[in-house]
Amino acid sequence: MYTDIHCHLNFKDYGSVEELVNNCLKDGVDKIVTVGFDAPSSEECKKIAEWYDSVYFTVGLHPTELSHCSFSDLHAIEQLCSHPKCIGIGEIGLDYHYPDTDKERQRHFFKAQLELADKLKMPVQIHSRDCAEDTLNFLKQNKSLLKCGFLLHCYSYSPEMVDDFLALGAYFSFGGTSTFRRSKKPRRAIAKIPVERLLTETDSPYLSPSSMFGQFPNTPLSIPEITRNMAEIKGVGEKELCYAVRDNALRLFPKLAGGGKSPD
């Protein structure tokens, strides 16, 4: 009953996706969410989810992909949200990592997608990099649009900020970087976050765990290692954390409970 709440199966780095999904099932990874970052990738995620019962998807316009996006793409995102296996909108958010970042454009698209999520009563997966304070302030200013919940995927900010995000209703997911002993911030954040707000992810093909240091691609097969590490940090059994993560995932993303096919 392992859960990968955030990966990118639409990338071409895995070889046979069918073989990968089957191997995941053998290892107990039976809920996988493949995440869109623009309209074409979101469409591709939909097609993959239609092929495999254990795979679901989210749709969205990623902040670093906006140079080739337009507001008309929001219509495509909205249409995909009606699919029975689309569990949320994401990944969306803010990213100030690159020097040519158009911050105003990012905020416009972020808010537009939060408004869409609120309109459709869907939760969101949020990407945030190198902009902790701006992300927190933006979410505070738009708290009314977060009524269906949100996930801070691959949380990398300080443990001290956890309470502020928790107060807004945040869930937090962690991946392979949290398995490295030197990754003190995510490990301290995991220790602080209540078990009922934790989820597991790989962000594959990126962010391989410590056992795969220097290897590419990472895959959802890393989820057991990530789960064991989080359970150790929290001082609970691996099985107990598995069940807690699944409960949390179903609470935040209710459509994960179904196995729906594409509507006719």
PDB file of C-alpha atoms in Angstrom:
ATOM      1  CA  MET A   1       0.000   0.000   0.000  1.00  0.00           C
ATOM      2  CA  TYR A   2       2.749   2.449  -0.938  1.00  0.00           C
ATOM      3  CA  THR A   3       1.797   5.780  -2.497  1.00  0.00           C
ATOM      4  CA  ASP A   4       3.747   7.945  -4.938  1.00  0.00           C
ATOM      5  CA  ILE A   5       1.759  11.167  -4.928  1.00  0.00           C
ATOM      6  CA  HIS A   6       4.031  12.987  -7.408  1.00  0.00           C
ATOM      7  CA  CYS A   7       6.085  11.692 -10.335  1.00  0.00           C
ATOM      8  CA  HIS A   8       6.403  12.232 -14.093  1.00  0.00           C
ATOM      9  CA  LEU A   9       5.705   9.015 -15.998  1.00  0.00           C
ATOM     10  CA  ASN A  10       5.222  11.058 -19.165  1.00  0.00           C
ATOM     11  CA  PHE A  11       8.982  11.559 -19.456  1.00  0.00           C
ATOM     12  CA  LYS A  12      10.832   9.224 -21.841  1.00  0.00           C
ATOM     13  CA  ASP A  13      13.546   8.084 -19.435  1.00  0.00           C
ATOM     14  CA  TYR A  14      11.971   4.897 -18.052  1.00  0.00           C
ATOM     15  CA  GLY A  15      12.039   2.479 -20.961  1.00  0.00           C
ATOM     16  CA  SER A  16       8.857   0.421 -20.718  1.00  0.00           C
ATOM     17  CA  VAL A  17       6.288   2.214 -18.544  1.00  0.00           C
ATOM     18  CA  GLU A  18       4.206  -0.963 -18.529  1.00  0.00           C
ATOM     19  CA  GLU A  19       7.093  -2.962 -17.076  1.00  0.00           C
ATOM     20  CA  LEU A  20       7.744  -0.239 -14.516  1.00  0.00           C
ATOM     21  CA  VAL A  21       4.108  -0.087 -13.384  1.00  0.00           C
ATOM     22  CA  ASN A  22       3.967  -3.886 -13.111  1.00  0.00           C
ATOM     23  CA  ASN A  23       7.163  -3.936 -11.042  1.00  0.00           C
ATOM     24  CA  CYS A  24       5.711  -1.230  -8.812  1.00  0.00           C
ATOM     25  CA  LEU A  25       2.633  -3.365  -8.203  1.00  0.00           C
ATOM     26  CA  LYS A  26       4.851  -6.330  -7.284  1.00  0.00           C
ATOM     27  CA  ASP A  27       6.575  -4.114  -4.704  1.00  0.00           C
ATOM     28  CA  GLY A  28       3.265  -2.792  -3.337  1.00  0.00           C
ATOM     29  CA  VAL A  29       3.361   0.659  -4.955  1.00  0.00           C
ATOM     30  CA  ASP A  30      -0.281   0.571  -6.024  1.00  0.00           C
ATOM     31  CA  LYS A  31      -1.161   4.284  -6.203  1.00  0.00           C
ATOM     32  CA  ILE A  32       0.948   6.448  -8.530  1.00  0.00           C
ATOM     33  CA  VAL A  33       0.155  10.029  -9.547  1.00  0.00           C
ATOM     34  CA  THR A  34       1.789  11.296 -12.733  1.00  0.00           C
ATOM     35  CA  VAL A  35       1.912  15.081 -12.811  1.00  0.00           C
ATOM     36  CA  GLY A  36       1.490  17.488 -15.713  1.00  0.00           C
ATOM     37  CA  PHE A  37       3.487  20.711 -16.123  1.00  0.00           C
ATOM     38  CA  ASP A  38       1.849  22.203 -19.232  1.00  0.00           C
ATOM     39  CA  ALA A  39      -1.136  21.391 -21.453  1.00  0.00           C
ATOM     40  CA  PRO A  40       0.590  18.755 -23.665  1.00  0.00           C
ATOM     41  CA  SER A  41       2.216  16.935 -20.731  1.00  0.00           C
ATOM     42  CA  SER A  42      -1.085  16.997 -18.840  1.00  0.00           C
ATOM     43  CA  GLU A  43      -2.779  15.365 -21.829  1.00  0.00           C
ATOM     44  CA  GLU A  44      -0.035  12.735 -21.930  1.00  0.00           C
ATOM     45  CA  CYS A  45      -0.512  12.054 -18.206  1.00  0.00           C
ATOM     46  CA  LYS A  46      -4.204  11.464 -18.868  1.00  0.00           C
ATOM     47  CA  LYS A  47      -3.399   8.863 -21.536  1.00  0.00           C
ATOM     48  CA  ILE A  48      -0.999   7.024 -19.223  1.00  0.00           C
ATOM     49  CA  ALA A  49      -3.564   6.978 -16.419  1.00  0.00           C
ATOM     50  CA  GLU A  50      -6.122   5.497 -18.803  1.00  0.00           C
ATOM     51  CA  TRP A  51      -3.793   2.590 -19.531  1.00  0.00           C
ATOM     52  CA  TYR A  52      -3.041   1.579 -15.938  1.00  0.00           C
ATOM     53  CA  ASP A  53      -5.491   1.081 -13.074  1.00  0.00           C
ATOM     54  CA  SER A  54      -2.896   2.064 -10.452  1.00  0.00           C
ATOM     55  CA  VAL A  55      -1.973   5.367 -12.145  1.00  0.00           C
ATOM     56  CA  TYR A  56      -3.812   8.677 -11.674  1.00  0.00           C
ATOM     57  CA  PHE A  57      -2.866  12.162 -12.832  1.00  0.00           C
ATOM     58  CA  THR A  58      -2.906  15.885 -12.155  1.00  0.00           C
ATOM     59  CA  VAL A  59      -2.887  18.748 -14.652  1.00  0.00           C
ATOM     60  CA  GLY A  60      -1.377  22.207 -14.548  1.00  0.00           C
ATOM     61  CA  LEU A  61       0.971  24.886 -15.854  1.00  0.00           C
ATOM     62  CA  HIS A  62       4.321  24.832 -14.049  1.00  0.00           C
ATOM     63  CA  PRO A  63       5.874  28.226 -13.209  1.00  0.00           C
ATOM     64  CA  THR A  64       9.072  27.583 -15.197  1.00  0.00           C
ATOM     65  CA  GLU A  65       7.129  26.443 -18.286  1.00  0.00           C
ATOM     66  CA  LEU A  66       5.034  29.592 -18.733  1.00  0.00           C
ATOM     67  CA  SER A  67       7.067  31.093 -21.584  1.00  0.00           C
ATOM     68  CA  HIS A  68       5.257  28.811 -24.028  1.00  0.00           C
ATOM     69  CA  CYS A  69       1.897  28.837 -22.215  1.00  0.00           C
ATOM     70  CA  SER A  70      -1.051  31.147 -22.729  1.00  0.00           C
ATOM     71  CA  PHE A  71      -4.223  31.705 -20.785  1.00  0.00           C
ATOM     72  CA  SER A  72      -6.030  29.656 -23.432  1.00  0.00           C
ATOM     73  CA  ASP A  73      -4.170  26.662 -22.025  1.00  0.00           C
ATOM     74  CA  LEU A  74      -6.243  27.071 -18.888  1.00  0.00           C
ATOM     75  CA  HIS A  75      -9.250  25.923 -20.899  1.00  0.00           C
ATOM     76  CA  ALA A  76      -7.434  22.704 -21.811  1.00  0.00           C
ATOM     77  CA  ILE A  77      -6.530  22.201 -18.159  1.00  0.00           C
ATOM     78  CA  GLU A  78     -10.138  22.741 -17.121  1.00  0.00           C
ATOM     79  CA  GLN A  79     -11.389  20.194 -19.662  1.00  0.00           C
ATOM     80  CA  LEU A  80      -8.954  17.561 -18.380  1.00  0.00           C
ATOM     81  CA  CYS A  81     -10.117  18.088 -14.798  1.00  0.00           C
ATOM     82  CA  SER A  82     -13.432  16.393 -15.587  1.00  0.00           C
ATOM     83  CA  HIS A  83     -11.674  13.074 -16.197  1.00  0.00           C
ATOM     84  CA  PRO A  84     -12.453  10.535 -13.440  1.00  0.00           C
ATOM     85  CA  LYS A  85      -8.756   9.853 -12.844  1.00  0.00           C
ATOM     86  CA  CYS A  86      -7.693  13.512 -12.660  1.00  0.00           C
ATOM     87  CA  ILE A  87      -7.283  13.962  -8.912  1.00  0.00           C
ATOM     88  CA  GLY A  88      -6.173  17.595  -8.746  1.00  0.00           C
ATOM     89  CA  ILE A  89      -4.550  20.622 -10.340  1.00  0.00           C
ATOM     90  CA  GLY A  90      -0.772  20.784 -10.328  1.00  0.00           C
ATOM     91  CA  GLU A  91       1.943  21.219 -10.411  1.00  0.00           C
ATOM     92  CA  ILE A  92       1.479  24.944 -10.109  1.00  0.00           C
ATOM     93  CA  GLY A  93       3.185  27.620  -8.050  1.00  0.00           C
ATOM     94  CA  LEU A  94       6.203  29.904  -7.938  1.00  0.00           C
ATOM     95  CA  ASP A  95       9.854  29.309  -8.813  1.00  0.00           C
ATOM     96  CA  TYR A  96      12.514  32.021  -8.530  1.00  0.00           C
ATOM     97  CA  HIS A  97      15.498  29.755  -9.209  1.00  0.00           C
ATOM     98  CA  TYR A  98      16.411  31.198 -12.608  1.00  0.00           C
ATOM     99  CA  PRO A  99      17.689  34.783 -13.055  1.00  0.00           C
ATOM    100  CA  ASP A 100      15.262  35.602 -15.896  1.00  0.00           C
ATOM    101  CA  THR A 101      12.177  34.727 -13.840  1.00  0.00           C
ATOM    102  CA  ASP A 102       9.034  36.701 -14.709  1.00  0.00           C
ATOM    103  CA  LYS A 103       7.601  36.823 -11.209  1.00  0.00           C
ATOM    104  CA  GLU A 104       4.496  38.768 -12.139  1.00  0.00           C
ATOM    105  CA  ARG A 105       3.574  36.275 -14.872  1.00  0.00           C
ATOM    106  CA  GLN A 106       4.063  33.412 -12.433  1.00  0.00           C
ATOM    107  CA  ARG A 107       1.753  35.028  -9.895  1.00  0.00           C
ATOM    108  CA  HIS A 108      -0.926  35.654 -12.549  1.00  0.00           C
ATOM    109  CA  PHE A 109      -0.957  32.017 -13.657  1.00  0.00           C
ATOM    110  CA  PHE A 110      -0.721  30.728 -10.092  1.00  0.00           C
ATOM    111  CA  LYS A 111      -3.764  32.692  -9.031  1.00  0.00           C
ATOM    112  CA  ALA A 112      -5.700  31.797 -12.189  1.00  0.00           C
ATOM    113  CA  GLN A 113      -5.127  28.119 -11.494  1.00  0.00           C
ATOM    114  CA  LEU A 114      -6.060  28.455  -7.831  1.00  0.00           C
ATOM    115  CA  GLU A 115      -9.266  30.148  -8.975  1.00  0.00           C
ATOM    116  CA  LEU A 116      -9.898  27.256 -11.353  1.00  0.00           C
ATOM    117  CA  ALA A 117      -9.311  24.730  -8.568  1.00  0.00           C
ATOM    118  CA  ASP A 118     -11.723  26.610  -6.324  1.00  0.00           C
ATOM    119  CA  LYS A 119     -14.332  26.749  -9.085  1.00  0.00           C
ATOM    120  CA  LEU A 120     -14.025  23.008  -9.749  1.00  0.00           C
ATOM    121  CA  LYS A 121     -13.660  22.110  -6.060  1.00  0.00           C
ATOM    122  CA  MET A 122     -10.324  20.382  -6.582  1.00  0.00           C
ATOM    123  CA  PRO A 123      -7.171  20.207  -4.448  1.00  0.00           C
ATOM    124  CA  VAL A 124      -3.843  21.449  -5.794  1.00  0.00           C
ATOM    125  CA  GLN A 125      -0.215  20.311  -5.863  1.00  0.00           C
ATOM    126  CA  ILE A 126       2.101  23.284  -5.362  1.00  0.00           C
ATOM    127  CA  HIS A 127       5.665  23.652  -6.582  1.00  0.00           C
ATOM    128  CA  SER A 128       7.752  26.262  -4.758  1.00  0.00           C
ATOM    129  CA  ARG A 129      11.493  26.832  -5.126  1.00  0.00           C
ATOM    130  CA  ASP A 130      13.676  29.634  -3.801  1.00  0.00           C
ATOM    131  CA  CYS A 131      10.692  31.758  -2.796  1.00  0.00           C
ATOM    132  CA  ALA A 132       9.545  30.615   0.631  1.00  0.00           C
ATOM    133  CA  GLU A 133       8.292  33.950   1.933  1.00  0.00           C
ATOM    134  CA  ASP A 134       6.578  34.924  -1.330  1.00  0.00           C
ATOM    135  CA  THR A 135       4.832  31.547  -1.505  1.00  0.00           C
ATOM    136  CA  LEU A 136       3.630  31.792   2.078  1.00  0.00           C
ATOM    137  CA  ASN A 137       2.407  35.360   1.633  1.00  0.00           C
ATOM    138  CA  PHE A 138       0.711  34.503  -1.677  1.00  0.00           C
ATOM    139  CA  LEU A 139      -1.135  31.592  -0.083  1.00  0.00           C
ATOM    140  CA  LYS A 140      -2.193  33.751   2.858  1.00  0.00           C
ATOM    141  CA  GLN A 141      -3.548  36.375   0.478  1.00  0.00           C
ATOM    142  CA  ASN A 142      -5.469  33.705  -1.447  1.00  0.00           C
ATOM    143  CA  LYS A 143      -6.534  31.516   1.454  1.00  0.00           C
ATOM    144  CA  SER A 144     -10.163  31.636   0.276  1.00  0.00           C
ATOM    145  CA  LEU A 145      -9.119  29.670  -2.838  1.00  0.00           C
ATOM    146  CA  LEU A 146      -7.602  26.803  -0.837  1.00  0.00           C
ATOM    147  CA  LYS A 147     -10.772  25.319   0.613  1.00  0.00           C
ATOM    148  CA  CYS A 148     -10.229  21.939  -1.072  1.00  0.00           C
ATOM    149  CA  GLY A 149      -6.718  21.589   0.288  1.00  0.00           C
ATOM    150  CA  PHE A 150      -3.198  21.759  -1.074  1.00  0.00           C
ATOM    151  CA  LEU A 151       0.024  19.798  -1.118  1.00  0.00           C
ATOM    152  CA  LEU A 152       3.462  21.396  -0.932  1.00  0.00           C
ATOM    153  CA  HIS A 153       5.299  18.854  -3.028  1.00  0.00           C
ATOM    154  CA  CYS A 154       8.937  18.087  -2.238  1.00  0.00           C
ATOM    155  CA  TYR A 155       8.943  20.510   0.699  1.00  0.00           C
ATOM    156  CA  SER A 156      12.432  22.013   1.054  1.00  0.00           C
ATOM    157  CA  TYR A 157      11.947  25.046   3.289  1.00  0.00           C
ATOM    158  CA  SER A 158      12.758  25.434   6.948  1.00  0.00           C
ATOM    159  CA  PRO A 159      11.045  23.490   9.740  1.00  0.00           C
ATOM    160  CA  GLU A 160      10.317  26.868  11.309  1.00  0.00           C
ATOM    161  CA  MET A 161       7.914  27.716   8.451  1.00  0.00           C
ATOM    162  CA  VAL A 162       5.963  24.470   8.812  1.00  0.00           C
ATOM    163  CA  ASP A 163       3.504  25.908  11.343  1.00  0.00           C
ATOM    164  CA  ASP A 164       2.619  28.803   9.036  1.00  0.00           C
ATOM    165  CA  PHE A 165       1.833  26.431   6.179  1.00  0.00           C
ATOM    166  CA  LEU A 166      -0.014  24.036   8.483  1.00  0.00           C
ATOM    167  CA  ALA A 167      -2.236  26.906   9.601  1.00  0.00           C
ATOM    168  CA  LEU A 168      -3.315  27.314   5.971  1.00  0.00           C
ATOM    169  CA  GLY A 169      -4.190  23.609   5.728  1.00  0.00           C
ATOM    170  CA  ALA A 170      -1.068  22.332   3.972  1.00  0.00           C
ATOM    171  CA  TYR A 171      -0.054  18.757   3.412  1.00  0.00           C
ATOM    172  CA  PHE A 172       3.629  18.043   2.741  1.00  0.00           C
ATOM    173  CA  SER A 173       5.330  15.416   0.589  1.00  0.00           C
ATOM    174  CA  PHE A 174       8.965  14.348   0.642  1.00  0.00           C
ATOM    175  CA  GLY A 175      11.076  12.327  -1.745  1.00  0.00           C
ATOM    176  CA  GLY A 176      14.549  10.944  -2.223  1.00  0.00           C
ATOM    177  CA  THR A 177      16.443  13.987  -0.955  1.00  0.00           C
ATOM    178  CA  SER A 178      15.067  13.343   2.535  1.00  0.00           C
ATOM    179  CA  THR A 179      16.890   9.985   2.677  1.00  0.00           C
ATOM    180  CA  PHE A 180      20.327  11.616   2.759  1.00  0.00           C
ATOM    181  CA  ARG A 181      21.697  12.111   6.261  1.00  0.00           C
ATOM    182  CA  ARG A 182      23.138  15.480   5.257  1.00  0.00           C
ATOM    183  CA  SER A 183      19.683  16.767   4.212  1.00  0.00           C
ATOM    184  CA  LYS A 184      18.992  18.305   7.574  1.00  0.00           C
ATOM    185  CA  LYS A 185      16.138  20.683   6.684  1.00  0.00           C
ATOM    186  CA  PRO A 186      13.771  18.113   5.169  1.00  0.00           C
ATOM    187  CA  ARG A 187      14.543  15.590   7.899  1.00  0.00           C
ATOM    188  CA  ARG A 188      13.845  18.154  10.614  1.00  0.00           C
ATOM    189  CA  ALA A 189      10.666  19.197   8.802  1.00  0.00           C
ATOM    190  CA  ILE A 190       9.462  15.572   8.639  1.00  0.00           C
ATOM    191  CA  ALA A 191      10.107  15.227  12.360  1.00  0.00           C
ATOM    192  CA  LYS A 192       7.970  18.294  13.046  1.00  0.00           C
ATOM    193  CA  ILE A 193       5.022  17.709  10.685  1.00  0.00           C
ATOM    194  CA  PRO A 194       2.126  15.675  12.130  1.00  0.00           C
ATOM    195  CA  VAL A 195       1.836  12.209  10.598  1.00  0.00           C
ATOM    196  CA  GLU A 196      -1.670  13.059   9.366  1.00  0.00           C
ATOM    197  CA  ARG A 197      -0.211  15.726   7.031  1.00  0.00           C
ATOM    198  CA  LEU A 198       2.600  13.682   5.450  1.00  0.00           C
ATOM    199  CA  LEU A 199       2.741  12.099   1.984  1.00  0.00           C
ATOM    200  CA  THR A 200       5.414  10.279   0.000  1.00  0.00           C
ATOM    201  CA  GLU A 201       6.642  11.066  -3.511  1.00  0.00           C
ATOM    202  CA  THR A 202       9.569  10.463  -5.844  1.00  0.00           C
ATOM    203  CA  ASP A 203       9.358  13.382  -8.314  1.00  0.00           C
ATOM    204  CA  SER A 204      10.894  10.794 -10.625  1.00  0.00           C
ATOM    205  CA  PRO A 205      12.776  10.687 -12.881  1.00  0.00           C
ATOM    206  CA  TYR A 206      14.526  13.206 -10.621  1.00  0.00           C
ATOM    207  CA  LEU A 207      15.680  13.237  -6.983  1.00  0.00           C
ATOM    208  CA  SER A 208      17.002   9.706  -6.545  1.00  0.00           C
ATOM    209  CA  PRO A 209      17.288   8.466  -2.943  1.00  0.00           C
ATOM    210  CA  SER A 210      20.567   7.711  -1.186  1.00  0.00           C
ATOM    211  CA  SER A 211      20.703   4.098  -2.385  1.00  0.00           C
ATOM    212  CA  MET A 212      20.707   5.384  -5.984  1.00  0.00           C
ATOM    213  CA  PHE A 213      23.124   8.264  -5.500  1.00  0.00           C
ATOM    214  CA  GLY A 214      24.283   9.537  -8.889  1.00  0.00           C
ATOM    215  CA  GLN A 215      21.892   7.285 -10.822  1.00  0.00           C
ATOM    216  CA  PHE A 216      19.208   8.322 -13.312  1.00  0.00           C
ATOM    217  CA  PRO A 217      16.322   7.873 -13.720  1.00  0.00           C
ATOM    218  CA  ASN A 218      14.706   7.614 -10.346  1.00  0.00           C
ATOM    219  CA  THR A 219      11.361   5.721 -10.431  1.00  0.00           C
ATOM    220  CA  PRO A 220       8.341   5.082  -8.170  1.00  0.00           C
ATOM    221  CA  LEU A 221      10.157   1.905  -7.087  1.00  0.00           C
ATOM    222  CA  SER A 222      12.026   4.202  -4.656  1.00  0.00           C
ATOM    223  CA  ILE A 223       8.885   4.780  -2.595  1.00  0.00           C
ATOM    224  CA  PRO A 224       9.512   1.927  -0.105  1.00  0.00           C
ATOM    225  CA  GLU A 225      12.957   3.352   0.725  1.00  0.00           C
ATOM    226  CA  ILE A 226      11.509   6.854   1.123  1.00  0.00           C
ATOM    227  CA  THR A 227       8.702   5.511   3.320  1.00  0.00           C
ATOM    228  CA  ARG A 228      11.069   3.525   5.551  1.00  0.00           C
ATOM    229  CA  ASN A 229      13.228   6.597   6.029  1.00  0.00           C
ATOM    230  CA  MET A 230      10.254   8.787   6.945  1.00  0.00           C
ATOM    231  CA  ALA A 231       8.945   6.143   9.350  1.00  0.00           C
ATOM    232  CA  GLU A 232      12.346   6.010  11.052  1.00  0.00           C
ATOM    233  CA  ILE A 233      12.399   9.800  11.431  1.00  0.00           C
ATOM    234  CA  LYS A 234       8.863   9.794  12.868  1.00  0.00           C
ATOM    235  CA  GLY A 235       9.581   6.849  15.163  1.00  0.00           C
ATOM    236  CA  VAL A 236       6.729   4.721  13.806  1.00  0.00           C
ATOM    237  CA  GLY A 237       6.549   1.428  11.946  1.00  0.00           C
ATOM    238  CA  GLU A 238       6.824   1.386   8.168  1.00  0.00           C
ATOM    239  CA  LYS A 239       3.432  -0.297   7.803  1.00  0.00           C
ATOM    240  CA  GLU A 240       1.824   2.259  10.106  1.00  0.00           C
ATOM    241  CA  LEU A 241       3.227   5.124   8.039  1.00  0.00           C
ATOM    242  CA  CYS A 242       2.120   3.446   4.800  1.00  0.00           C
ATOM    243  CA  TYR A 243      -1.472   3.340   6.017  1.00  0.00           C
ATOM    244  CA  ALA A 244      -1.287   6.904   7.336  1.00  0.00           C
ATOM    245  CA  VAL A 245       0.056   8.212   4.032  1.00  0.00           C
ATOM    246  CA  ARG A 246      -2.687   6.401   2.122  1.00  0.00           C
ATOM    247  CA  ASP A 247      -5.351   7.846   4.436  1.00  0.00           C
ATOM    248  CA  ASN A 248      -3.868  11.312   3.977  1.00  0.00           C
ATOM    249  CA  ALA A 249      -3.747  10.923   0.197  1.00  0.00           C
ATOM    250  CA  LEU A 250      -7.390   9.854   0.037  1.00  0.00           C
ATOM    251  CA  ARG A 251      -8.438  12.682   2.344  1.00  0.00           C
ATOM    252  CA  LEU A 252      -6.690  15.333   0.256  1.00  0.00           C
ATOM    253  CA  PHE A 253      -7.351  13.726  -3.149  1.00  0.00           C
ATOM    254  CA  PRO A 254     -10.699  11.904  -2.849  1.00  0.00           C
ATOM    255  CA  LYS A 255     -10.690  10.819  -6.519  1.00  0.00           C
ATOM    256  CA  LEU A 256      -7.751   8.524  -5.709  1.00  0.00           C
ATOM    257  CA  ALA A 257     -10.280   6.155  -4.199  1.00  0.00           C
ATOM    258  CA  GLY A 258     -11.761   5.351  -7.600  1.00  0.00           C
ATOM    259  CA  GLY A 259     -10.454   3.469 -10.580  1.00  0.00           C
ATOM    260  CA  GLY A 260     -12.462   5.291 -13.195  1.00  0.00           C
ATOM    261  CA  LYS A 261     -11.892   5.034 -16.904  1.00  0.00           C
ATOM    262  CA  SER A 262     -12.181   7.770 -19.456  1.00  0.00           C
ATOM    263  CA  PRO A 263     -15.747   8.978 -19.970  1.00  0.00           C
ATOM    264  CA  ASP A 264     -17.330   8.038 -23.287  1.00  0.00           C
TER     265      ASP A 264
END
